[in-house]
CSV table of C-alpha atoms in Angstrom, one decimal:
chain,number,residue,atom,x,y,z
A,1,MET,CA,23.4,-11.5,72.1
A,2,PRO,CA,19.9,-10.9,73.4
A,3,ASP,CA,19.3,-10.5,77.1
A,4,ARG,CA,18.1,-13.5,79.0
A,5,LYS,CA,14.4,-13.5,79.7
A,6,LEU,CA,13.1,-11.7,82.8
A,7,ASN,CA,11.7,-13.8,85.6
A,8,LEU,CA,8.2,-12.6,86.3
A,9,ALA,CA,6.3,-13.6,89.4
A,10,VAL,CA,2.5,-13.3,89.2
A,11,VAL,CA,1.2,-13.2,92.8
A,12,ILE,CA,-2.4,-14.1,93.5
A,13,GLY,CA,-3.2,-12.0,96.6
A,14,SER,CA,-6.5,-13.3,97.8
A,15,THR,CA,-6.8,-16.5,99.9
A,16,ARG,CA,-10.6,-16.2,100.4
A,17,SER,CA,-12.8,-19.2,99.7
A,18,GLY,CA,-14.6,-18.8,96.4
A,19,ARG,CA,-12.2,-16.1,95.3
A,20,PHE,CA,-12.0,-15.0,91.6
A,21,GLY,CA,-8.3,-14.2,91.6
A,22,PRO,CA,-7.0,-17.3,89.8
A,23,VAL,CA,-9.0,-16.3,86.7
A,24,PRO,CA,-7.3,-13.0,86.0
A,25,ALA,CA,-4.0,-14.4,87.3
A,26,GLN,CA,-4.0,-17.2,84.8
A,27,TRP,CA,-5.0,-14.8,82.1
A,28,ILE,CA,-2.2,-12.3,82.8
A,29,ALA,CA,0.3,-15.1,83.2
A,30,ALA,CA,-0.6,-16.4,79.8
A,31,GLU,CA,-0.3,-13.0,78.3
A,32,ALA,CA,3.2,-12.5,79.7
A,33,ALA,CA,4.3,-16.1,78.8
A,34,GLY,CA,3.2,-15.4,75.2
A,35,ARG,CA,5.9,-12.7,75.0
A,36,ASP,CA,9.6,-13.2,74.3
A,37,ASP,CA,10.8,-11.3,77.3
A,38,PHE,CA,9.3,-13.1,80.3
A,39,ASP,CA,9.5,-16.5,82.0
A,40,VAL,CA,6.5,-16.7,84.3
A,41,ASP,CA,5.8,-18.2,87.7
A,42,VAL,CA,2.5,-18.0,89.4
A,43,ILE,CA,2.6,-17.7,93.2
A,44,ASP,CA,-0.8,-18.5,94.9
A,45,LEU,CA,-0.8,-17.2,98.4
A,46,ALA,CA,-3.6,-19.6,99.2
A,47,GLN,CA,-1.1,-22.4,98.7
A,48,VAL,CA,1.9,-20.8,100.5
A,49,TRP,CA,0.4,-20.8,104.0
A,50,LEU,CA,2.5,-17.9,105.4
A,51,PRO,CA,2.0,-17.4,109.1
A,52,ASP,CA,-0.2,-14.6,110.2
A,53,VAL,CA,2.1,-13.5,113.1
A,54,LEU,CA,5.3,-11.9,112.3
A,55,PRO,CA,8.3,-12.0,114.7
A,56,GLN,CA,9.3,-9.0,116.7
A,57,SER,CA,12.6,-9.1,114.8
A,58,PHE,CA,13.9,-11.0,111.8
A,59,ASP,CA,17.1,-11.9,113.5
A,60,GLY,CA,16.1,-15.5,114.4
A,61,SER,CA,15.1,-18.4,112.2
A,62,LEU,CA,12.1,-17.9,109.9
A,63,PRO,CA,9.2,-20.3,109.6
A,64,PRO,CA,9.6,-22.9,106.8
A,65,ALA,CA,6.8,-21.4,104.7
A,66,VAL,CA,8.6,-18.0,104.6
A,67,LEU,CA,11.9,-19.7,103.7
A,68,ASP,CA,10.2,-21.8,101.0
A,69,LEU,CA,8.7,-18.7,99.2
A,70,SER,CA,11.8,-16.5,99.5
A,71,PRO,CA,13.8,-18.0,96.6
A,72,TRP,CA,10.8,-17.6,94.3
A,73,LEU,CA,10.6,-13.9,95.2
A,74,THR,CA,14.4,-13.4,95.1
A,75,ARG,CA,14.6,-15.0,91.6
A,76,ALA,CA,11.9,-12.6,90.3
A,77,ASP,CA,13.0,-9.6,88.2
A,78,ALA,CA,9.5,-8.2,88.3
A,79,PHE,CA,6.1,-8.8,89.9
A,80,VAL,CA,2.5,-8.6,88.8
A,81,ILE,CA,0.2,-8.4,91.9
A,82,VAL,CA,-3.3,-9.7,91.3
A,83,THR,CA,-5.6,-8.3,93.9
A,84,PRO,CA,-9.3,-7.9,94.7
A,85,GLU,CA,-10.7,-5.0,96.5
A,86,TYR,CA,-12.0,-5.8,100.0
A,87,ASN,CA,-13.5,-2.9,101.9
A,88,HIS,CA,-11.9,-0.3,99.7
A,89,SER,CA,-8.4,-1.8,100.0
A,90,PHE,CA,-6.5,-5.0,99.3
A,91,PRO,CA,-6.7,-8.3,101.3
A,92,ALA,CA,-4.8,-8.9,104.6
A,93,SER,CA,-3.3,-12.0,103.1
A,94,LEU,CA,-1.4,-9.8,100.6
A,95,LYS,CA,-0.2,-7.4,103.2
A,96,ASN,CA,1.0,-10.3,105.3
A,97,ALA,CA,3.0,-11.7,102.3
A,98,ILE,CA,4.5,-8.3,101.5
A,99,ASP,CA,5.5,-7.7,105.1
A,100,TRP,CA,7.3,-11.0,105.6
A,101,TYR,CA,10.0,-9.9,103.0
A,102,VAL,CA,12.2,-7.0,102.5
A,103,ASP,CA,15.2,-7.6,100.2
A,104,GLU,CA,13.2,-9.7,97.8
A,105,TRP,CA,11.2,-6.6,96.7
A,106,LYS,CA,14.1,-4.1,96.5
A,107,ALA,CA,14.9,-2.4,93.3
A,108,LYS,CA,12.3,-4.4,91.3
A,109,PRO,CA,9.2,-3.2,89.4
A,110,VAL,CA,5.7,-4.1,90.4
A,111,ALA,CA,2.6,-4.0,88.2
A,112,PHE,CA,-1.0,-4.6,89.2
A,113,VAL,CA,-4.1,-6.5,87.9
A,114,SER,CA,-7.1,-5.7,90.0
A,115,TYR,CA,-10.7,-6.9,90.1
A,116,GLY,CA,-13.9,-6.3,92.0
A,117,GLY,CA,-17.2,-4.6,91.8
A,118,VAL,CA,-17.9,-1.2,90.3
A,119,ALA,CA,-14.4,0.2,91.2
A,120,GLY,CA,-12.6,-2.8,89.8
A,121,GLY,CA,-10.0,-2.9,92.6
A,122,VAL,CA,-8.5,0.5,91.8
A,123,ARG,CA,-8.6,1.6,95.5
A,124,ALA,CA,-6.7,-1.6,96.4
A,125,VAL,CA,-4.1,-0.7,93.8
A,126,SER,CA,-3.9,2.9,95.1
A,127,ASP,CA,-3.1,1.6,98.6
A,128,LEU,CA,-0.5,-0.8,97.2
A,129,ARG,CA,1.2,2.1,95.3
A,130,ALA,CA,1.9,3.7,98.7
A,131,ILE,CA,3.4,0.6,100.2
A,132,PHE,CA,5.8,-0.8,97.6
A,133,PRO,CA,8.0,2.3,97.4
A,134,GLU,CA,8.6,1.9,101.2
A,135,LEU,CA,10.2,-1.4,100.2
A,136,HIS,CA,12.3,0.3,97.6
A,137,ALA,CA,10.2,-1.2,94.8
A,138,VAL,CA,9.0,0.7,91.7
A,139,THR,CA,5.4,0.6,90.6
A,140,VAL,CA,4.6,0.9,87.0
A,141,ARG,CA,2.1,3.5,85.9
A,142,ASP,CA,-0.4,1.4,83.8
A,143,ALA,CA,-2.5,-1.3,85.4
A,144,VAL,CA,-5.3,-3.6,84.3
A,145,CYS,CA,-8.5,-3.6,86.2
A,146,PHE,CA,-11.7,-5.6,85.9
A,147,PRO,CA,-14.8,-3.9,87.3
A,148,HIS,CA,-17.8,-6.3,87.7
A,149,CYS,CA,-15.1,-8.9,87.2
A,150,ARG,CA,-17.3,-12.0,87.0
A,151,GLU,CA,-19.1,-10.5,84.0
A,152,LYS,CA,-15.8,-9.8,82.1
A,153,PHE,CA,-14.7,-13.5,81.7
A,154,ASP,CA,-16.4,-16.4,80.0
A,155,ALA,CA,-16.7,-19.9,81.6
A,156,GLU,CA,-13.3,-20.9,80.3
A,157,GLY,CA,-11.6,-18.0,82.0
A,158,ASN,CA,-11.1,-15.9,78.8
A,159,PRO,CA,-11.9,-12.2,78.7
A,160,LYS,CA,-15.0,-11.4,76.8
A,161,ASP,CA,-13.2,-8.4,75.3
A,162,PRO,CA,-10.0,-10.1,74.2
A,163,GLU,CA,-8.6,-7.3,72.1
A,164,GLY,CA,-9.2,-4.6,74.7
A,165,CYS,CA,-7.8,-6.7,77.5
A,166,ALA,CA,-4.7,-7.8,75.4
A,167,ALA,CA,-4.0,-4.1,74.6
A,168,ALA,CA,-4.2,-3.1,78.3
A,169,ALA,CA,-2.0,-6.1,79.3
A,170,LYS,CA,0.6,-5.2,76.6
A,171,ALA,CA,0.8,-1.6,77.7
A,172,MET,CA,1.4,-2.6,81.3
A,173,LEU,CA,3.8,-5.5,80.5
A,174,ASP,CA,5.8,-3.2,78.2
A,175,GLN,CA,6.4,-0.8,81.0
A,176,LEU,CA,7.1,-3.6,83.5
A,177,SER,CA,9.6,-5.1,81.1
A,178,TRP,CA,11.4,-1.8,80.5
A,179,TRP,CA,11.7,-1.2,84.3
A,180,ALA,CA,12.7,-4.8,84.9
A,181,HIS,CA,15.6,-4.6,82.4
A,182,VAL,CA,16.8,-1.3,83.7
A,183,LEU,CA,16.7,-2.4,87.3
A,184,ARG,CA,18.2,-5.8,86.7
A,185,ASP,CA,21.1,-4.2,84.8
A,186,ALA,CA,21.6,-1.7,87.5
A,187,ARG,CA,21.6,-4.3,90.3
A,188,ALA,CA,24.1,-6.3,88.3
A,189,HIS,CA,26.4,-3.3,87.9
A,190,LYS,CA,26.1,-2.1,91.5
A,191,PRO,CA,24.2,-3.4,94.5
A,192,TYR,CA,21.2,-1.3,95.5
A,193,PRO,CA,22.2,1.0,98.4
A,194,GLY,CA,18.9,0.8,100.3
């Protein structure tokens, strides 16, 4: 009997007006949905409205927006974070979303699609690779980046290099799927101790 599909959450990390993030997010979501191993949800932080101020402790009640997003993150077996690079790092909206949650990230794999100017968001991804292990998440080695991102997609949101982009997506999603299966099976066998 084949394993049930993995639940993949694609998170659009930018909330900036005029942002480009939905374009690569919809592309990678479609790439993942076209496979036989993922069910895909797209989470747009611009539509979630998480508060900017975190409580001193998480012992009390949480804001409704935080509670509303939690089941989506909890259900996910894996994540693809879609991030721009702002000032050599990732946006504050993404850090805010990461920090509101703890258990939702634990023992799950995270992959990255980045975009931006000449660097294509690689510095943002580098910073995120330092943060997610602190939440007991695993980051996959391969990522997809789009330097000069607005030149890389046509007016319909399709990559101008479909074969190259599909190959990069496949490599990343193959690794993400492998880790997601391993970690889901491990969590089912024994709760993560962190």
